[in-house]
CSV table of C-alpha atoms in Angstrom, one decimal:
chain,number,residue,atom,x,y,z
A,1,UNK,CA,0.0,-0.1,0.1
A,2,UNK,CA,1.3,3.4,-1.0
A,3,UNK,CA,1.8,5.7,2.1
A,4,UNK,CA,-0.5,8.9,1.8
A,5,UNK,CA,1.7,11.9,0.4
A,6,UNK,CA,1.2,13.5,3.8
A,7,UNK,CA,3.2,11.1,5.8
A,8,UNK,CA,6.9,13.0,5.1
A,9,UNK,CA,5.0,16.2,6.6
A,10,UNK,CA,3.9,14.4,9.5
A,11,UNK,CA,7.4,12.6,10.1
A,12,UNK,CA,9.1,15.8,9.7
A,13,UNK,CA,6.8,17.9,12.3
A,14,UNK,CA,7.3,14.5,14.7
A,15,UNK,CA,11.1,14.7,14.7
A,16,UNK,CA,11.3,18.3,14.5
A,17,UNK,CA,8.9,19.1,17.6
A,18,UNK,CA,11.5,18.8,20.4
A,19,UNK,CA,13.9,21.1,18.7
A,20,UNK,CA,11.3,23.7,18.3
A,21,UNK,CA,10.2,23.3,21.9
A,22,UNK,CA,13.7,23.7,23.1
A,23,UNK,CA,14.9,26.5,21.0
A,24,UNK,CA,11.6,28.6,21.3
A,25,UNK,CA,12.6,31.6,19.3
A,26,UNK,CA,14.8,29.7,16.5
A,27,UNK,CA,13.4,29.7,13.1
A,28,UNK,CA,13.8,26.3,11.5
A,29,UNK,CA,13.3,25.3,8.1
A,30,UNK,CA,13.1,21.5,7.2
A,31,UNK,CA,13.1,19.8,3.9
A,32,UNK,CA,12.8,16.2,2.6
A,33,UNK,CA,13.2,14.9,-0.9
A,34,UNK,CA,11.7,11.5,-0.9
A,35,UNK,CA,10.4,9.3,-3.9
A,36,UNK,CA,10.8,12.3,-6.4
A,37,UNK,CA,8.9,14.8,-4.3
A,38,UNK,CA,9.7,17.7,-2.1
A,39,UNK,CA,8.0,18.4,1.3
A,40,UNK,CA,9.0,21.6,3.3
A,41,UNK,CA,8.1,22.6,6.7
A,42,UNK,CA,9.0,25.8,8.6
A,43,UNK,CA,8.6,26.4,12.4
A,44,UNK,CA,9.1,29.1,15.0
A,45,UNK,CA,7.5,28.5,18.5
A,46,UNK,CA,7.7,32.2,19.4
A,47,UNK,CA,6.9,34.6,16.4
A,48,UNK,CA,6.0,33.7,12.8
A,49,UNK,CA,7.8,30.9,10.9
A,50,UNK,CA,10.3,31.7,8.4
A,51,UNK,CA,9.9,31.9,4.5
A,52,UNK,CA,10.8,28.8,2.6
A,53,UNK,CA,13.1,31.4,1.1
A,54,UNK,CA,14.9,32.3,4.0
A,55,UNK,CA,18.8,32.3,4.0
A,56,UNK,CA,21.1,30.4,6.6
A,57,UNK,CA,24.9,30.3,7.4
A,58,UNK,CA,25.6,26.7,6.0
A,59,UNK,CA,28.9,27.0,8.3
A,60,UNK,CA,30.5,23.5,8.3
A,61,UNK,CA,28.0,22.2,5.8
A,62,UNK,CA,30.3,24.1,3.1
A,63,UNK,CA,32.6,21.1,3.4
A,64,UNK,CA,30.1,19.0,1.5
A,65,UNK,CA,30.4,21.4,-1.2
A,66,UNK,CA,34.2,21.6,-1.0
A,67,UNK,CA,34.1,17.9,-1.5
A,68,UNK,CA,31.7,18.2,-4.5
A,69,UNK,CA,33.9,20.7,-6.2
A,70,UNK,CA,36.9,18.1,-5.6
A,71,UNK,CA,34.7,15.6,-7.4
A,72,UNK,CA,33.8,17.9,-10.2
A,73,UNK,CA,37.5,18.7,-11.0
A,74,UNK,CA,38.5,15.1,-10.9
A,75,UNK,CA,35.4,14.1,-13.3
A,76,UNK,CA,36.5,16.8,-15.8
A,77,UNK,CA,40.2,15.7,-15.6
A,78,UNK,CA,41.1,19.1,-13.9
A,79,UNK,CA,42.5,17.6,-10.5
A,80,UNK,CA,43.2,13.9,-9.2
A,81,UNK,CA,42.3,12.6,-5.9
A,82,UNK,CA,46.2,11.6,-5.4
A,83,UNK,CA,47.1,15.0,-6.6
A,84,UNK,CA,49.6,16.2,-3.9
A,85,UNK,CA,49.6,20.0,-2.5
A,86,UNK,CA,53.1,20.0,-4.1
A,87,UNK,CA,51.6,19.6,-7.7
A,88,UNK,CA,49.1,22.8,-7.1
A,89,UNK,CA,50.8,25.3,-4.7
A,90,UNK,CA,54.3,26.8,-5.4
A,91,UNK,CA,57.4,25.5,-3.6
A,92,UNK,CA,57.8,29.0,-2.5
A,93,UNK,CA,54.6,29.0,-0.7
A,94,UNK,CA,54.8,25.5,0.8
A,95,UNK,CA,58.4,24.8,0.9
A,96,UNK,CA,58.0,21.7,3.4
A,97,UNK,CA,58.3,18.3,1.6
A,98,UNK,CA,56.1,16.5,3.8
A,99,UNK,CA,53.5,19.1,3.2
A,100,UNK,CA,53.7,19.0,0.1
A,101,UNK,CA,53.0,15.3,-0.2
A,102,UNK,CA,49.3,15.7,1.2
A,103,UNK,CA,46.9,14.7,-1.3
A,104,UNK,CA,43.6,16.4,-2.0
A,105,UNK,CA,41.6,13.3,-0.9
A,106,UNK,CA,43.5,13.4,2.5
A,107,UNK,CA,42.2,17.0,2.9
A,108,UNK,CA,38.6,16.0,2.0
A,109,UNK,CA,38.7,13.2,4.6
A,110,UNK,CA,40.5,15.0,7.1
A,111,UNK,CA,43.3,12.3,7.1
A,112,UNK,CA,46.0,15.0,6.2
A,113,UNK,CA,47.3,15.7,9.7
A,114,UNK,CA,46.6,19.2,9.4
A,115,UNK,CA,45.4,21.1,12.5
A,116,UNK,CA,41.9,21.7,13.2
A,117,UNK,CA,42.4,25.6,13.3
A,118,UNK,CA,45.2,27.6,11.8
A,119,UNK,CA,48.2,27.8,14.5
A,120,UNK,CA,48.5,31.6,13.7
A,121,UNK,CA,44.8,32.5,14.2
A,122,UNK,CA,45.3,34.7,17.1
A,123,UNK,CA,46.2,37.8,16.6
A,124,UNK,CA,45.7,41.4,18.4
A,125,UNK,CA,43.1,42.3,15.6
A,126,UNK,CA,41.3,39.0,16.2
A,127,UNK,CA,37.5,39.5,17.3
A,128,UNK,CA,35.8,36.8,19.2
A,129,UNK,CA,32.3,37.7,17.3
A,130,UNK,CA,34.0,36.7,13.7
A,131,UNK,CA,37.1,34.8,14.7
A,132,UNK,CA,38.1,34.2,11.1
A,133,UNK,CA,37.5,37.3,10.1
A,134,UNK,CA,40.7,38.9,10.4
A,135,UNK,CA,42.5,35.6,8.9
A,136,UNK,CA,43.7,37.1,5.8
A,137,UNK,CA,45.5,35.8,2.7
A,138,UNK,CA,48.7,37.0,4.1
A,139,UNK,CA,48.2,35.2,7.3
A,140,UNK,CA,47.2,32.0,5.4
A,141,UNK,CA,50.5,32.3,3.4
A,142,UNK,CA,52.2,32.8,6.5
A,143,UNK,CA,50.9,29.4,7.8
A,144,UNK,CA,51.8,27.8,4.5
A,145,UNK,CA,55.3,28.6,4.3
A,146,UNK,CA,55.8,27.9,7.9
A,147,UNK,CA,53.9,24.3,8.3
A,148,UNK,CA,56.1,21.5,9.1
A,149,UNK,CA,53.9,18.3,9.8
A,150,UNK,CA,55.2,16.1,12.6
A,151,UNK,CA,54.9,13.2,10.6
A,152,UNK,CA,54.3,12.5,6.9
A,153,UNK,CA,50.8,12.1,5.7
A,154,UNK,CA,48.5,10.2,5.8
A,155,UNK,CA,47.5,10.4,9.3
A,156,UNK,CA,44.6,9.2,11.3
A,157,UNK,CA,41.2,10.9,11.0
A,158,UNK,CA,41.1,14.2,13.0
A,159,UNK,CA,38.8,16.9,11.8
A,160,UNK,CA,40.4,19.8,10.5
A,161,UNK,CA,38.7,23.1,9.7
A,162,UNK,CA,42.0,24.5,8.5
A,163,UNK,CA,42.4,21.4,6.0
A,164,UNK,CA,39.1,22.3,4.3
A,165,UNK,CA,40.1,25.7,4.0
A,166,UNK,CA,43.4,24.6,2.6
A,167,UNK,CA,41.5,22.4,0.0
A,168,UNK,CA,39.3,25.1,-1.2
A,169,UNK,CA,42.5,27.1,-1.7
A,170,UNK,CA,43.9,24.4,-4.0
A,171,UNK,CA,40.7,23.6,-5.7
A,172,UNK,CA,40.3,27.4,-6.7
A,173,UNK,CA,44.0,27.4,-8.1
A,174,UNK,CA,43.2,24.3,-10.2
A,175,UNK,CA,39.7,25.7,-11.5
A,176,UNK,CA,41.5,29.2,-12.3
A,177,UNK,CA,38.9,31.2,-10.3
A,178,UNK,CA,38.3,31.8,-6.7
A,179,UNK,CA,36.4,29.2,-4.5
A,180,UNK,CA,33.1,30.9,-4.8
A,181,UNK,CA,33.2,31.4,-8.4
A,182,UNK,CA,34.1,27.8,-9.2
A,183,UNK,CA,31.1,26.6,-7.1
A,184,UNK,CA,28.7,28.7,-8.8
A,185,UNK,CA,30.1,28.1,-12.3
A,186,UNK,CA,30.6,24.3,-11.9
A,187,UNK,CA,27.3,23.7,-9.5
A,188,UNK,CA,25.3,26.3,-8.5
A,189,UNK,CA,24.4,27.6,-12.1
A,190,UNK,CA,23.8,24.2,-13.6
A,191,UNK,CA,21.4,23.5,-10.5
A,192,UNK,CA,19.9,26.5,-10.5
A,193,UNK,CA,20.9,27.3,-7.0
A,194,UNK,CA,20.7,31.0,-7.0
A,195,UNK,CA,20.4,31.4,-3.5
A,196,UNK,CA,23.5,29.7,-2.7
A,197,UNK,CA,26.9,32.0,-2.4
A,198,UNK,CA,30.1,32.6,-0.4
A,199,UNK,CA,28.8,36.2,-0.4
A,200,UNK,CA,25.8,37.5,0.9
A,201,UNK,CA,24.8,40.2,-1.9
A,202,UNK,CA,22.6,42.8,-1.4
A,203,UNK,CA,19.9,40.9,-3.5
A,204,UNK,CA,20.1,38.1,-0.7
A,205,UNK,CA,20.5,40.0,2.4
A,206,UNK,CA,16.7,41.0,3.2
A,207,UNK,CA,16.2,37.1,3.2
A,208,UNK,CA,19.2,36.4,5.3
A,209,UNK,CA,18.3,35.5,9.1
A,210,UNK,CA,21.1,36.2,11.4
A,211,UNK,CA,22.6,33.7,13.6
A,212,UNK,CA,21.7,33.7,17.5
A,213,UNK,CA,22.9,32.1,20.5
A,214,UNK,CA,20.8,29.3,21.8
A,215,UNK,CA,19.2,31.9,24.1
A,216,UNK,CA,18.3,34.2,21.1
A,217,UNK,CA,21.0,36.7,21.5
A,218,UNK,CA,22.4,37.8,18.0
A,219,UNK,CA,25.6,36.5,16.6
A,220,UNK,CA,27.4,38.8,14.4
A,221,UNK,CA,28.0,37.2,10.8
A,222,UNK,CA,31.1,34.9,10.5
A,223,UNK,CA,33.5,35.7,7.6
A,224,UNK,CA,36.2,33.6,6.0
A,225,UNK,CA,38.3,35.7,3.6
A,226,UNK,CA,41.1,33.2,3.2
A,227,UNK,CA,39.2,30.0,4.3
A,228,UNK,CA,35.9,30.0,2.4
A,229,UNK,CA,36.2,26.4,1.7
A,230,UNK,CA,35.8,25.6,5.3
A,231,UNK,CA,32.6,27.5,6.2
A,232,UNK,CA,31.7,30.4,4.0
A,233,UNK,CA,28.5,29.3,2.3
A,234,UNK,CA,24.9,30.6,2.7
A,235,UNK,CA,21.9,29.0,1.1
A,236,UNK,CA,18.1,28.3,1.6
A,237,UNK,CA,16.5,24.6,2.2
A,238,UNK,CA,15.0,25.0,-1.3
A,239,UNK,CA,18.6,25.2,-3.0
A,240,UNK,CA,19.7,22.4,-0.7
A,241,UNK,CA,16.9,20.2,-1.9
A,242,UNK,CA,18.1,21.0,-5.6
A,243,UNK,CA,21.7,19.9,-4.5
A,244,UNK,CA,20.4,16.6,-2.8
A,245,UNK,CA,18.3,15.7,-6.0
A,246,UNK,CA,21.3,16.3,-8.2
A,247,UNK,CA,23.1,13.6,-5.6
A,248,UNK,CA,20.2,11.5,-6.1
A,249,UNK,CA,20.7,11.6,-9.8
A,250,UNK,CA,17.6,13.6,-10.7
A,251,UNK,CA,19.4,16.4,-12.6
A,252,UNK,CA,22.4,16.3,-15.0
A,253,UNK,CA,23.7,12.9,-15.7
A,254,UNK,CA,27.1,14.2,-15.6
A,255,UNK,CA,27.0,16.1,-12.1
A,256,UNK,CA,25.3,13.0,-10.4
A,257,UNK,CA,28.1,10.9,-11.9
A,258,UNK,CA,30.8,13.2,-10.2
A,259,UNK,CA,28.8,13.7,-7.2
A,260,UNK,CA,28.5,9.8,-6.6
A,261,UNK,CA,32.2,9.9,-6.0
A,262,UNK,CA,31.9,12.1,-2.9
A,263,UNK,CA,30.2,9.3,-0.7
A,264,UNK,CA,32.4,6.4,-1.5
A,265,UNK,CA,33.9,5.2,1.7
A,266,UNK,CA,37.7,6.4,1.9
A,267,UNK,CA,38.9,6.7,5.5
A,268,UNK,CA,38.0,5.3,8.7
A,269,UNK,CA,36.9,7.7,11.1
A,270,UNK,CA,35.8,5.9,14.6
A,271,UNK,CA,32.2,4.7,14.2
A,272,UNK,CA,31.8,6.4,10.9
A,273,UNK,CA,33.8,6.4,7.5
A,274,UNK,CA,34.8,9.6,5.5
A,275,UNK,CA,33.8,10.3,1.9
A,276,UNK,CA,34.6,13.5,0.2
A,277,UNK,CA,33.4,16.3,2.6
A,278,UNK,CA,30.5,13.5,4.0
A,279,UNK,CA,30.7,11.2,6.9
A,280,UNK,CA,29.3,7.8,6.3
A,281,UNK,CA,27.1,5.8,8.5
A,282,UNK,CA,24.7,2.8,8.0
A,283,UNK,CA,20.9,3.4,8.5
A,284,UNK,CA,18.7,0.4,8.3
A,285,UNK,CA,20.9,-1.3,5.8
A,286,UNK,CA,21.5,1.8,3.6
A,287,UNK,CA,24.7,3.9,3.3
A,288,UNK,CA,23.7,7.3,4.4
A,289,UNK,CA,25.9,10.4,3.9
A,290,UNK,CA,25.8,13.0,6.3
A,291,UNK,CA,27.3,16.2,7.4
A,292,UNK,CA,26.2,18.5,10.6
A,293,UNK,CA,27.4,22.0,11.9
A,294,UNK,CA,27.5,24.3,14.6
A,295,UNK,CA,29.0,27.4,13.4
A,296,UNK,CA,28.5,31.3,13.7
A,297,UNK,CA,25.2,31.0,15.5
A,298,UNK,CA,23.6,28.6,12.8
A,299,UNK,CA,23.0,25.0,13.1
A,300,UNK,CA,22.4,22.7,10.2
A,301,UNK,CA,22.2,19.0,9.1
A,302,UNK,CA,22.4,17.4,5.5
A,303,UNK,CA,21.7,13.8,4.6
A,304,UNK,CA,21.1,11.3,2.0
A,305,UNK,CA,20.4,7.9,1.4
A,306,UNK,CA,21.3,7.2,-2.2
A,307,UNK,CA,19.9,3.7,-2.3
A,308,UNK,CA,16.8,4.8,-0.9
A,309,UNK,CA,16.4,8.0,-2.8
A,310,UNK,CA,16.0,9.8,0.3
A,311,UNK,CA,17.5,13.3,1.2
A,312,UNK,CA,16.9,15.3,4.1
A,313,UNK,CA,18.1,19.2,5.2
A,314,UNK,CA,17.4,21.0,8.4
A,315,UNK,CA,18.7,24.4,8.9
A,316,UNK,CA,18.1,26.9,11.8
A,317,UNK,CA,19.3,30.2,13.1
A,318,UNK,CA,20.4,29.5,16.8
A,319,UNK,CA,23.7,27.8,18.0
A,320,UNK,CA,23.3,25.1,20.5
A,321,UNK,CA,22.7,25.0,24.5
A,322,UNK,CA,25.6,24.7,26.9
A,323,UNK,CA,24.2,21.3,27.7
A,324,UNK,CA,24.3,20.0,24.1
A,325,UNK,CA,27.5,21.6,23.5
A,326,UNK,CA,28.9,19.7,26.8
A,327,UNK,CA,27.4,16.3,25.4
A,328,UNK,CA,28.7,17.1,22.1
A,329,UNK,CA,25.4,16.6,20.4
A,330,UNK,CA,24.6,18.8,17.3
A,331,UNK,CA,20.8,19.8,18.0
A,332,UNK,CA,19.5,18.6,14.5
A,333,UNK,CA,21.6,15.7,13.9
A,334,UNK,CA,19.4,13.5,16.0
A,335,UNK,CA,16.2,14.8,13.9
A,336,UNK,CA,17.9,14.4,10.7
A,337,UNK,CA,18.7,10.7,11.3
A,338,UNK,CA,15.5,10.2,12.7
A,339,UNK,CA,13.9,11.4,9.5
A,340,UNK,CA,16.2,9.3,7.2
A,341,UNK,CA,15.4,6.2,9.2
A,342,UNK,CA,11.7,6.8,9.2
A,343,UNK,CA,11.5,7.4,5.4
A,344,UNK,CA,13.8,4.7,4.5
A,345,UNK,CA,11.9,2.0,6.5
A,346,UNK,CA,8.7,3.0,4.6
A,347,UNK,CA,7.6,0.0,2.2
A,348,UNK,CA,8.1,0.6,-1.3
A,349,UNK,CA,5.3,2.1,-3.7
């Protein structure tokens, strides 16, 4: 028996209810692509629910798109997964031999050995409200010139925001344009993702929901002038559904072929495995590619089960509570997995 069309909406409401009650002033946009159809809901306990077109900072979800850009360049023959930084970045900028042996794949799977944050991030001009805003191209260059790994790659999995920033820089060199333009030309324009960008333009600004603390205090925008591949993207739930549909093969076949490379398991990471920008887990016998983020006053989850033709995106404009942070629980990660699990479990049509 075919489930009624409203069942996906019911699942969204049931699985996000606890979050909405816990973060009363948070705006939440939730979207599901399931069996070729979209289901989108928006919520806010106190105040009006956001519009479907509301813009959020993606924060750490940006790494999924950095991995996608790597796959697209590989598919077009402009990069290789085993291409080393020494082949991409001039020796004068990256002189250490071991640093030059780090591959693009190792950066995308967090097995490069690079530290989580730039060692030279702290500076007199740094501001806690925008911790990467002062990190300029000059500071990034200083890091590269002075980077000396403690051991040659590959290294065991260790999440590196810096590594994703380095990957974004390397890919922009291979593409011949800056990171944001490369994604725009190679991915966003073909998918009509016109609301996804590293820069909030004057056109997009009226739809941007500012980030907040868990208690609803505004958080100034975070910027990533030298490390856009680590966290600079902004987007809407509708554009994220367009991306998930492309991953599920519902758009351009060439894009689908390239994007399928991103969720091939390539490294062990404790209880999960790593693809190119995605974490990989098993849910009801299906491989689920997923990513979650808490950054700059925003929380997000994006996940897909390719063999079940199912994808989920959850975006909110509040950071996590102290309790959630102490327990290491990204607030929307649980609802995201629960939604995927329930949709996967539904009998076929």
